Short mmCIF file of C-alpha atoms in Angstrom, two decimals:
data_model
loop_
_atom_site.label_atom_id
_atom_site.label_comp_id
_atom_site.label_asym_id
_atom_site.label_seq_id
_atom_site.Cartn_x
_atom_site.Cartn_y
_atom_site.Cartn_z
CA MET A 1 -0.11 0.01 0.18
CA GLU A 2 2.73 2.27 0.92
CA LEU A 3 4.51 1.69 -2.58
CA ARG A 4 1.24 2.60 -4.33
CA LYS A 5 0.79 5.61 -2.39
CA LYS A 6 4.39 6.64 -3.31
CA ASN A 7 3.74 6.23 -7.00
CA LEU A 8 0.50 7.95 -7.15
CA PHE A 9 2.11 10.79 -5.36
CA GLU A 10 4.93 10.88 -7.92
CA SER A 11 2.53 10.78 -10.71
CA LEU A 12 0.48 13.82 -9.26
CA ILE A 13 3.86 15.64 -8.71
CA LEU A 14 4.88 15.11 -12.59
CA VAL A 15 1.41 16.10 -14.06
CA LEU A 16 0.36 19.05 -11.81
CA SER A 17 3.46 20.81 -12.39
CA ASN A 18 2.29 21.52 -15.82
CA SER A 19 -1.21 22.78 -16.84
CA PHE A 20 -3.35 20.41 -19.04
CA GLU A 21 -2.77 22.83 -21.82
CA ASP A 22 0.93 22.19 -21.50
CA TYR A 23 0.75 18.62 -22.85
CA CYS A 24 -2.18 18.90 -25.23
CA ALA A 25 -0.03 20.16 -28.25
CA MET A 26 3.55 19.00 -28.34
CA ASP A 27 6.56 18.61 -30.97
CA VAL A 28 6.86 14.82 -29.86
CA ILE A 29 4.97 12.57 -27.73
CA ILE A 30 6.70 9.45 -26.64
CA VAL A 31 4.61 6.31 -25.47
CA GLY A 32 6.29 4.50 -22.84
CA ALA A 33 8.51 5.61 -20.12
CA GLY A 34 10.89 2.52 -20.02
CA ALA A 35 14.57 3.00 -20.58
CA ALA A 36 14.16 3.65 -24.30
CA GLY A 37 11.38 6.41 -23.84
CA LEU A 38 13.15 8.05 -21.27
CA MET A 39 16.47 8.13 -23.08
CA ALA A 40 14.60 9.35 -26.13
CA ALA A 41 13.08 12.08 -24.10
CA LYS A 42 16.37 13.21 -22.50
CA GLN A 43 17.90 13.71 -26.19
CA LEU A 44 15.01 15.31 -27.72
CA SER A 45 14.06 17.96 -24.85
CA SER A 46 17.80 18.70 -24.56
CA ALA A 47 17.56 19.65 -28.45
CA GLY A 48 14.96 22.05 -27.69
CA LEU A 49 11.84 20.01 -28.65
CA GLN A 50 8.67 20.23 -26.80
CA VAL A 51 8.31 16.62 -25.47
CA CYS A 52 5.34 14.87 -23.37
CA VAL A 53 5.87 11.18 -22.34
CA LEU A 54 2.61 9.18 -21.83
CA GLU A 55 3.08 6.06 -19.48
CA ALA A 56 0.65 3.53 -18.90
CA ARG A 57 1.67 2.32 -15.33
CA GLU A 58 1.59 4.45 -12.40
CA ARG A 59 5.35 4.32 -12.29
CA LEU A 60 8.36 4.75 -14.43
CA GLY A 61 10.80 2.20 -15.73
CA GLY A 62 8.81 -0.28 -17.82
CA ARG A 63 10.67 -3.50 -17.13
CA ILE A 64 13.17 -2.03 -14.88
CA TYR A 65 10.92 -2.17 -11.54
CA GLU A 66 12.34 -1.46 -8.36
CA TYR A 67 10.71 -2.96 -5.18
CA ASN A 68 11.86 -2.78 -1.75
CA GLY A 69 15.20 -1.61 -3.21
CA LYS A 70 15.75 -4.91 -5.14
CA GLU A 71 15.25 -5.32 -8.79
CA GLY A 72 11.93 -6.98 -9.97
CA GLY A 73 12.81 -6.65 -13.47
CA ALA A 74 16.08 -6.10 -15.40
CA GLU A 75 19.10 -6.34 -13.03
CA PHE A 76 22.32 -7.05 -14.60
CA ILE A 77 24.78 -5.18 -16.90
CA HIS A 78 25.93 -7.65 -19.27
CA GLY A 79 29.41 -6.30 -20.33
CA ASN A 80 31.23 -3.09 -20.73
CA LEU A 81 28.45 -1.63 -22.59
CA GLU A 82 29.10 1.89 -23.71
CA VAL A 83 25.85 3.82 -23.35
CA THR A 84 24.98 2.16 -20.08
CA LEU A 85 28.35 2.92 -18.55
CA ASP A 86 28.65 6.22 -19.97
CA LEU A 87 25.02 7.05 -18.35
CA LEU A 88 26.05 5.80 -15.05
CA LYS A 89 29.18 7.72 -15.12
CA GLU A 90 27.07 11.08 -16.15
CA ALA A 91 24.62 10.34 -13.33
CA GLY A 92 27.37 9.82 -10.73
CA ILE A 93 26.10 6.14 -10.09
CA GLU A 94 28.63 3.26 -9.27
CA LYS A 95 28.54 -0.12 -10.70
CA GLN A 96 30.00 -3.25 -9.01
CA GLU A 97 31.52 -6.28 -10.89
CA LEU A 98 29.76 -9.37 -10.41
CA THR A 99 32.03 -12.19 -8.94
CA GLY A 100 31.26 -15.61 -7.36
CA GLU A 101 30.77 -19.08 -8.30
CA MET A 102 28.31 -21.04 -10.58
CA TRP A 103 26.97 -24.37 -9.33
CA GLN A 104 24.91 -27.04 -10.94
CA VAL A 105 22.53 -28.90 -8.80
CA THR A 106 21.31 -32.32 -10.17
CA LYS A 107 19.15 -34.83 -8.08
CA GLY A 108 20.55 -33.06 -4.86
CA ARG A 109 24.19 -33.23 -5.90
CA TRP A 110 26.18 -30.18 -6.39
CA SER A 111 28.95 -29.60 -8.84
CA ARG A 112 30.99 -26.61 -9.85
CA GLU A 113 30.12 -25.07 -13.32
CA THR A 114 32.45 -23.04 -15.26
CA GLU A 115 30.32 -22.82 -18.41
CA PHE A 116 26.57 -21.81 -18.74
CA PHE A 117 26.24 -24.98 -20.79
CA GLN A 118 28.04 -28.15 -21.32
CA HIS A 119 30.53 -28.54 -24.25
CA ALA A 120 30.51 -24.92 -25.32
CA GLU A 121 33.62 -25.01 -27.36
CA THR A 122 32.31 -28.13 -29.32
CA VAL A 123 28.73 -26.30 -29.79
CA ILE A 124 30.62 -23.15 -31.00
CA LYS A 125 32.73 -25.05 -33.33
CA ARG A 126 29.59 -26.74 -34.94
CA LEU A 127 27.69 -23.18 -35.11
CA LYS A 128 30.69 -22.00 -37.18
CA GLU A 129 30.07 -24.81 -39.85
CA ILE A 130 26.35 -23.63 -40.65
CA GLU A 131 26.19 -22.23 -44.21
CA GLU A 132 22.52 -21.23 -43.90
CA ASP A 133 20.64 -20.10 -40.65
CA ILE A 134 18.54 -22.75 -39.16
CA SER A 135 16.85 -23.19 -35.63
CA ILE A 136 18.85 -24.35 -32.49
CA GLU A 137 16.44 -27.16 -32.56
CA THR A 138 17.40 -28.14 -36.10
CA PHE A 139 21.01 -27.48 -35.05
CA LEU A 140 20.79 -29.86 -32.27
CA GLY A 141 19.08 -32.51 -34.52
CA LYS A 142 21.81 -32.19 -37.27
CA PHE A 143 24.90 -32.15 -35.19
CA PHE A 144 24.05 -33.84 -31.68
CA LYS A 145 21.15 -36.06 -32.15
CA SER A 146 22.66 -39.41 -30.71
CA GLU A 147 22.09 -40.59 -27.46
CA LYS A 148 25.36 -39.70 -26.14
CA TYR A 149 24.71 -36.00 -26.61
CA GLN A 150 21.35 -36.16 -24.43
CA ASP A 151 23.08 -34.10 -21.60
CA LEU A 152 24.24 -31.53 -23.98
CA ARG A 153 21.00 -31.21 -25.82
CA TYR A 154 19.10 -30.61 -22.39
CA SER A 155 21.95 -28.16 -21.16
CA LEU A 156 21.79 -26.00 -24.25
CA THR A 157 18.23 -25.93 -24.26
CA SER A 158 17.85 -24.65 -20.80
CA TYR A 159 20.40 -22.22 -21.66
CA VAL A 160 18.48 -20.97 -24.57
CA GLU A 161 15.12 -20.89 -22.41
CA GLY A 162 16.66 -19.63 -19.43
CA TYR A 163 19.04 -16.97 -20.44
CA TYR A 164 17.69 -15.84 -23.76
CA SER A 165 14.01 -16.53 -22.85
CA GLY A 166 13.71 -18.16 -26.29
CA GLU A 167 12.34 -21.27 -27.85
CA ILE A 168 14.64 -23.40 -29.45
CA SER A 169 12.25 -24.21 -32.38
CA LYS A 170 12.36 -20.41 -33.22
CA THR A 171 15.80 -19.22 -31.86
CA SER A 172 18.34 -18.48 -34.78
CA ALA A 173 21.52 -20.49 -34.47
CA ARG A 174 23.60 -17.87 -36.41
CA SER A 175 22.29 -15.19 -34.02
CA PHE A 176 23.07 -17.19 -31.01
CA LEU A 177 26.48 -17.82 -32.28
CA GLU A 178 26.99 -14.04 -32.76
CA GLU A 179 25.89 -13.39 -29.29
CA LEU A 180 28.09 -16.02 -27.59
CA THR A 181 31.17 -14.95 -29.40
CA SER A 182 30.49 -11.07 -28.75
CA GLU A 183 29.79 -11.47 -25.07
CA ASP A 184 31.71 -9.98 -22.42
CA GLU A 185 33.01 -12.07 -19.29
CA GLN A 186 32.38 -9.08 -17.13
CA GLN A 187 29.04 -8.48 -15.57
CA TYR A 188 27.87 -5.75 -13.34
CA ARG A 189 25.08 -4.41 -11.28
CA SER A 190 24.35 -0.85 -10.97
CA ILE A 191 24.99 0.23 -7.37
CA GLY A 192 21.51 0.93 -5.77
CA GLY A 193 19.74 -0.83 -9.05
CA TYR A 194 18.65 0.18 -12.43
CA GLY A 195 16.02 2.36 -10.75
CA ASN A 196 18.49 5.12 -9.74
CA LEU A 197 19.38 5.42 -13.65
CA ILE A 198 15.40 5.63 -14.42
CA LYS A 199 15.17 8.43 -11.90
CA TRP A 200 18.12 10.35 -13.17
CA LEU A 201 16.91 10.16 -16.68
CA ALA A 202 13.48 11.16 -15.82
CA GLU A 203 14.73 14.33 -13.72
CA ALA A 204 17.25 15.16 -16.71
CA SER A 205 14.26 14.86 -19.20
CA ARG A 206 11.99 17.07 -16.86
CA LYS A 207 14.77 19.70 -16.30
CA ALA A 208 15.09 19.98 -20.14
CA GLY A 209 11.36 20.38 -20.54
CA THR A 210 9.92 17.09 -20.85
CA ILE A 211 6.54 16.67 -19.47
CA LEU A 212 5.84 12.87 -17.82
CA LYS A 213 2.40 11.75 -17.56
CA LEU A 214 1.86 8.49 -15.64
CA SER A 215 -1.33 6.13 -15.49
CA THR A 216 -2.23 7.12 -18.88
CA ILE A 217 -3.15 4.15 -21.05
CA VAL A 218 -2.91 4.99 -24.88
CA LYS A 219 -5.47 3.39 -26.77
CA GLU A 220 -5.37 4.90 -30.17
CA ILE A 221 -2.87 6.76 -32.26
CA ARG A 222 -4.56 8.52 -35.40
CA TRP A 223 -2.02 9.89 -37.77
CA GLN A 224 -1.51 11.49 -40.91
CA LYS A 225 1.84 12.99 -42.45
CA GLY A 226 2.99 15.60 -39.82
CA GLU A 227 0.31 15.37 -37.47
CA VAL A 228 -0.35 12.66 -34.48
CA GLU A 229 -3.57 12.54 -32.21
CA ILE A 230 -3.21 10.01 -29.39
CA VAL A 231 -6.48 9.21 -27.41
CA ASP A 232 -5.89 7.36 -24.03
CA GLU A 233 -8.48 5.21 -22.13
CA LEU A 234 -10.42 8.05 -20.45
CA GLY A 235 -10.88 9.66 -23.90
CA GLU A 236 -8.08 12.62 -23.36
CA THR A 237 -6.58 13.59 -26.56
CA TYR A 238 -3.17 14.60 -27.02
CA THR A 239 -1.64 16.00 -30.42
CA ALA A 240 1.86 16.58 -31.66
CA GLY A 241 3.92 16.61 -34.87
CA ASN A 242 5.56 13.25 -34.05
CA ALA A 243 4.99 10.38 -31.90
CA LEU A 244 7.94 7.92 -30.81
CA VAL A 245 6.18 4.52 -29.64
CA THR A 246 8.50 2.28 -27.50
CA VAL A 247 6.10 -0.26 -26.33
CA PRO A 248 7.45 -3.89 -25.92
CA LEU A 249 6.82 -6.67 -28.63
CA GLY A 250 4.20 -8.12 -26.48
CA VAL A 251 2.02 -5.10 -26.71
CA TRP A 252 2.47 -5.07 -30.56
CA THR A 253 1.24 -8.51 -30.77
CA ALA A 254 -1.58 -8.25 -28.18
CA ASP A 255 -5.06 -9.07 -28.87
CA LYS A 256 -6.81 -6.00 -30.03
CA ASP A 257 -9.06 -6.00 -27.23
CA ALA A 258 -6.28 -6.39 -24.62
CA LYS A 259 -5.88 -3.65 -21.89
CA GLY A 260 -2.43 -2.51 -23.15
CA ALA A 261 -3.12 -2.94 -27.21
CA ILE A 262 -2.82 0.20 -29.25
CA ASN A 263 -5.07 0.72 -32.20
CA TYR A 264 -3.40 2.70 -35.33
CA ILE A 265 -5.67 4.66 -37.57
CA PRO A 266 -4.72 4.14 -40.48
CA LYS A 267 -3.31 0.53 -39.19
CA LEU A 268 0.26 -0.64 -39.40
CA SER A 269 -0.66 -4.11 -40.60
CA ALA A 270 3.06 -4.60 -41.91
CA LYS A 271 4.48 -3.63 -38.62
CA THR A 272 2.09 -6.00 -36.52
CA GLU A 273 2.91 -8.79 -38.90
CA ALA A 274 6.59 -8.09 -38.51
CA ALA A 275 6.36 -8.07 -34.82
CA LEU A 276 4.86 -11.63 -35.06
CA GLN A 277 7.89 -12.77 -36.83
CA MET A 278 10.26 -11.81 -33.95
CA GLY A 279 11.03 -13.66 -30.71
CA PHE A 280 9.44 -12.46 -27.29
CA GLY A 281 9.98 -14.77 -24.44
CA SER A 282 8.09 -15.37 -21.20
CA VAL A 283 9.79 -14.78 -17.63
CA ILE A 284 8.73 -15.07 -13.92
CA LYS A 285 11.11 -13.71 -11.45
CA ILE A 286 10.67 -14.26 -7.71
CA LEU A 287 12.36 -12.38 -4.96
CA LEU A 288 12.72 -14.01 -1.48
CA LYS A 289 14.15 -12.00 1.49
CA PHE A 290 15.01 -13.90 4.33
CA GLU A 291 15.87 -13.06 7.74
CA LYS A 292 19.15 -14.79 7.49
CA GLY A 293 21.39 -16.32 4.81
CA PHE A 294 21.02 -19.77 5.21
CA PHE A 295 21.79 -20.88 1.70
CA LYS A 296 25.83 -20.39 2.27
CA GLU A 297 25.81 -22.84 5.03
CA ALA A 298 23.19 -25.37 4.24
CA LEU A 299 25.04 -27.88 2.70
CA LEU A 300 28.34 -27.77 4.61
CA LYS A 301 27.17 -30.59 7.05
CA LYS A 302 25.59 -32.59 4.31
CA GLN A 303 27.93 -32.47 1.43
CA ALA A 304 31.43 -31.96 2.78
CA ASP A 305 32.99 -30.97 -0.38
CA THR A 306 30.41 -27.93 -1.15
CA ASP A 307 31.73 -24.74 -0.05
CA LEU A 308 28.95 -22.13 -0.89
CA SER A 309 30.50 -19.17 0.56
CA ASN A 310 31.03 -17.65 -2.92
CA LEU A 311 27.66 -18.77 -4.48
CA HIS A 312 26.52 -16.59 -7.12
CA MET A 313 24.23 -18.60 -9.33
CA ALA A 314 22.68 -22.15 -8.93
CA PHE A 315 21.12 -24.03 -11.83
CA SER A 316 18.79 -26.90 -10.87
CA ASP A 317 16.39 -29.51 -12.20
CA GLN A 318 13.46 -27.91 -10.20
CA SER A 319 10.37 -26.08 -11.17
CA ILE A 320 12.11 -22.76 -10.33
CA PRO A 321 15.47 -23.83 -11.80
CA THR A 322 17.74 -20.77 -11.58
CA TRP A 323 18.63 -18.90 -8.46
CA TRP A 324 21.08 -16.42 -7.67
CA THR A 325 22.35 -14.39 -4.65
CA GLN A 326 23.52 -10.87 -4.09
CA HIS A 327 27.10 -11.87 -3.81
CA PRO A 328 29.61 -10.26 -3.20
CA ASN A 329 27.32 -8.38 -0.91
CA ASP A 330 26.05 -10.44 2.05
CA THR A 331 22.50 -10.09 1.72
CA PRO A 332 19.93 -12.65 2.71
CA LEU A 333 17.97 -12.33 -0.59
CA LEU A 334 17.54 -15.18 -3.24
CA THR A 335 16.30 -14.45 -6.70
CA GLY A 336 14.34 -17.22 -8.77
CA TRP A 337 14.32 -17.15 -12.31
CA LEU A 338 11.88 -19.14 -14.73
CA SER A 339 12.24 -18.33 -18.24
CA GLY A 340 11.03 -19.14 -21.82
CA PRO A 341 8.50 -21.80 -22.55
CA LYS A 342 8.42 -23.21 -18.85
CA ALA A 343 7.38 -19.80 -17.69
CA ASP A 344 4.68 -19.46 -20.30
CA GLN A 345 3.28 -22.77 -18.90
CA MET A 346 3.26 -21.47 -15.49
CA LYS A 347 1.81 -17.85 -16.19
CA ASP A 348 -1.55 -18.55 -15.12
CA GLU A 349 -0.70 -19.81 -11.86
CA THR A 350 -1.50 -17.49 -8.80
CA ASP A 351 1.46 -15.84 -6.86
CA GLU A 352 0.76 -18.13 -4.01
CA GLU A 353 1.13 -21.23 -6.14
CA ILE A 354 4.58 -19.89 -7.67
CA LEU A 355 5.82 -19.00 -4.12
CA SER A 356 5.15 -22.45 -3.01
CA LYS A 357 6.84 -23.96 -6.07
CA SER A 358 9.76 -21.60 -5.22
CA LEU A 359 9.92 -22.64 -1.72
CA TYR A 360 9.65 -26.46 -2.76
CA SER A 361 12.50 -26.04 -5.19
CA LEU A 362 14.66 -24.45 -2.59
CA GLN A 363 13.83 -27.14 -0.33
CA GLU A 364 15.29 -29.68 -2.88
CA ILE A 365 18.24 -27.64 -3.92
CA PHE A 366 19.61 -26.72 -0.50
CA GLN A 367 18.13 -29.71 1.58
CA VAL A 368 16.53 -27.43 4.15
CA ASP A 369 13.16 -28.10 5.41
CA ILE A 370 10.40 -26.21 4.14
CA HIS A 371 9.02 -25.33 7.34
CA GLU A 372 12.24 -23.76 8.27
CA LEU A 373 12.25 -21.92 4.96
CA LYS A 374 8.89 -20.32 5.69
CA ASN A 375 9.74 -19.42 9.18
CA ASN A 376 12.88 -17.75 7.93
CA LEU A 377 11.11 -15.91 5.02
CA GLU A 378 11.03 -12.17 5.69
CA TRP A 379 9.09 -11.11 2.36
CA SER A 380 8.36 -12.24 -1.03
CA LYS A 381 7.32 -10.95 -4.26
CA VAL A 382 6.46 -12.60 -7.57
CA PHE A 383 6.94 -10.55 -10.81
CA ASN A 384 4.95 -12.41 -13.53
CA TRP A 385 5.79 -10.43 -16.37
CA THR A 386 4.09 -12.61 -18.79
CA ILE A 387 0.60 -11.52 -17.65
CA ASP A 388 1.60 -7.85 -17.08
CA PRO A 389 -0.97 -5.88 -19.62
CA PHE A 390 1.82 -3.57 -20.70
CA THR A 391 4.72 -5.96 -21.21
CA LYS A 392 3.12 -9.36 -21.82
CA GLY A 393 6.23 -11.13 -21.91
CA SER A 394 10.11 -10.79 -20.90
CA TYR A 395 12.64 -9.69 -23.83
CA SER A 396 13.31 -10.34 -27.19
CA TYR A 397 15.46 -12.84 -28.84
CA SER A 398 16.60 -13.42 -32.61
CA THR A 399 14.49 -15.71 -34.56
CA LEU A 400 15.38 -16.92 -38.22
CA HIS A 401 13.13 -13.66 -39.25
CA THR A 402 14.10 -11.26 -36.74
CA ALA A 403 16.64 -9.14 -39.09
CA THR A 404 14.15 -8.69 -41.87
CA ALA A 405 11.06 -8.12 -39.43
CA ARG A 406 13.18 -5.71 -37.33
CA LYS A 407 13.82 -3.29 -40.42
CA ILE A 408 10.08 -3.23 -41.17
CA LEU A 409 9.19 -2.31 -37.57
CA LEU A 410 11.93 0.22 -37.21
CA GLU A 411 11.18 2.14 -40.26
CA PRO A 412 9.41 5.43 -39.55
CA VAL A 413 6.10 6.11 -41.20
CA GLU A 414 5.91 9.24 -43.32
CA ASP A 415 8.50 10.82 -41.07
CA THR A 416 5.48 11.14 -38.49
CA LEU A 417 5.48 8.00 -36.38
CA PHE A 418 9.00 6.61 -34.93
CA PHE A 419 9.51 3.23 -33.21
CA ALA A 420 12.18 2.28 -30.60
CA GLY A 421 12.87 -0.42 -27.98
CA GLU A 422 15.26 -3.10 -26.93
CA ALA A 423 13.96 -5.26 -29.71
CA LEU A 424 14.43 -2.91 -32.22
CA TYR A 425 18.21 -2.31 -31.49
CA ASP A 426 20.25 -4.19 -34.35
CA GLY A 427 23.25 -5.31 -32.21
CA PRO A 428 24.23 -8.38 -29.99
CA GLU A 429 22.75 -6.68 -26.89
CA MET A 430 19.39 -7.42 -27.82
CA GLY A 431 17.03 -8.00 -25.09
CA THR A 432 19.11 -5.73 -22.64
CA VAL A 433 18.75 -2.29 -21.06
CA GLU A 434 21.77 -1.34 -23.38
CA ALA A 435 19.75 -2.15 -26.11
CA ALA A 436 16.74 -0.11 -25.11
CA LEU A 437 19.14 3.00 -24.35
CA LYS A 438 20.86 2.61 -27.54
CA SER A 439 17.82 2.38 -29.54
CA GLY A 440 16.06 5.50 -27.69
CA LYS A 441 19.10 7.48 -28.38
CA ASP A 442 19.66 6.30 -31.96
CA VAL A 443 16.07 6.94 -33.05
CA ALA A 444 15.75 10.32 -31.19
CA ALA A 445 18.80 11.35 -33.39
CA GLN A 446 16.86 10.12 -36.51
CA LEU A 447 13.87 12.06 -35.64
CA LEU A 448 15.95 15.21 -35.06
CA SER A 449 17.80 14.77 -38.30
CA ARG A 450 14.52 14.29 -40.35
CA LYS A 451 13.17 17.26 -38.56
CA ALA A 452 16.21 19.32 -39.77
CA THR A 453 15.85 18.48 -43.13
CA SER A 454 11.90 18.75 -43.52
#
């Protein structure tokens, strides 16, 4: 309840500081106050344009969601990513390098892991032999179909589903290779969480003149060359010369009657079809805050060769398979992660059912009595992003058709409608906050360039 009050208060501060007339007619209206939208707002308003950001939620950040000071959405910085790190430096926000060990837990037995999936070198070698792009499922059937590769197939499938939120029947093998060979081993967290970066972007945009309006669900975008009229759920109308739409792929492909769906008049059928050709996964993230960090000592008495003092991540065969700690910080928080098709299968379960499966998974992984877990649990929160009406999934991954579809979705319409977001970034960091920030920055520059020459 307190969190809701805080967000509503923030919404009032953002809106009441400006009269209604201020955001009725603007140069650019941005739909979505996630990383891409706020980055674009900062760039456009700093260039002197009148910008209004309309956000459906009663909070900023989109898939970045700070809850009780912890990350309910995006959390990691996957390498030395230029735009993200430059922004953190500009905002005066420190980063922390991730350290610690990965472990595999199978049938109650723990073993150290140095790779995210088995026989990575062999898989990469075979991937390089592909002449024409194929799916990961076809790739496994072509090179690793024999019984002796059963564990490899399971390991690689789990990795594609868990890390990329993808389906192996759709995931591009060639794009998978590109991402594998370009990944930076260094991983970071933003100290204080991504929420601090979102707050800084919002404040920088506001200082440059951007108007941020929360709890505003866009239902229609009516457009003609040089003119946009946006209608929200309450029937309020906002006009501008341009609109920049930064909604996730899940919103693009949502049923027309869904809460977060947007109706374009005239329709943008080619773009909707393109969005359907791209990969967009499912994810459920669970935060469990305990009174004490039992997980570093739990197995010492039962499995003498298991020292979990540096535990960072554990992969298991349980219903909630992946868990990580806050290492190197000594915080009694465990984060559960279920992604890909398995998350989609569980999406309609209640938070209570998902929490129960989470605790049972931890009981099996750490061999701790479930009653002890429940008594030790301080608070919990389930983030079922797949049923969130303004996300309807997790993040994008590359299919065999993504490269072509992305170009269609990214192309401006009559120099009037522009589009950005993590799924529209053409680079190996697709699906990340970096991709969203870079996309917002690039499309803002494109919009400014088109305006300058019009």
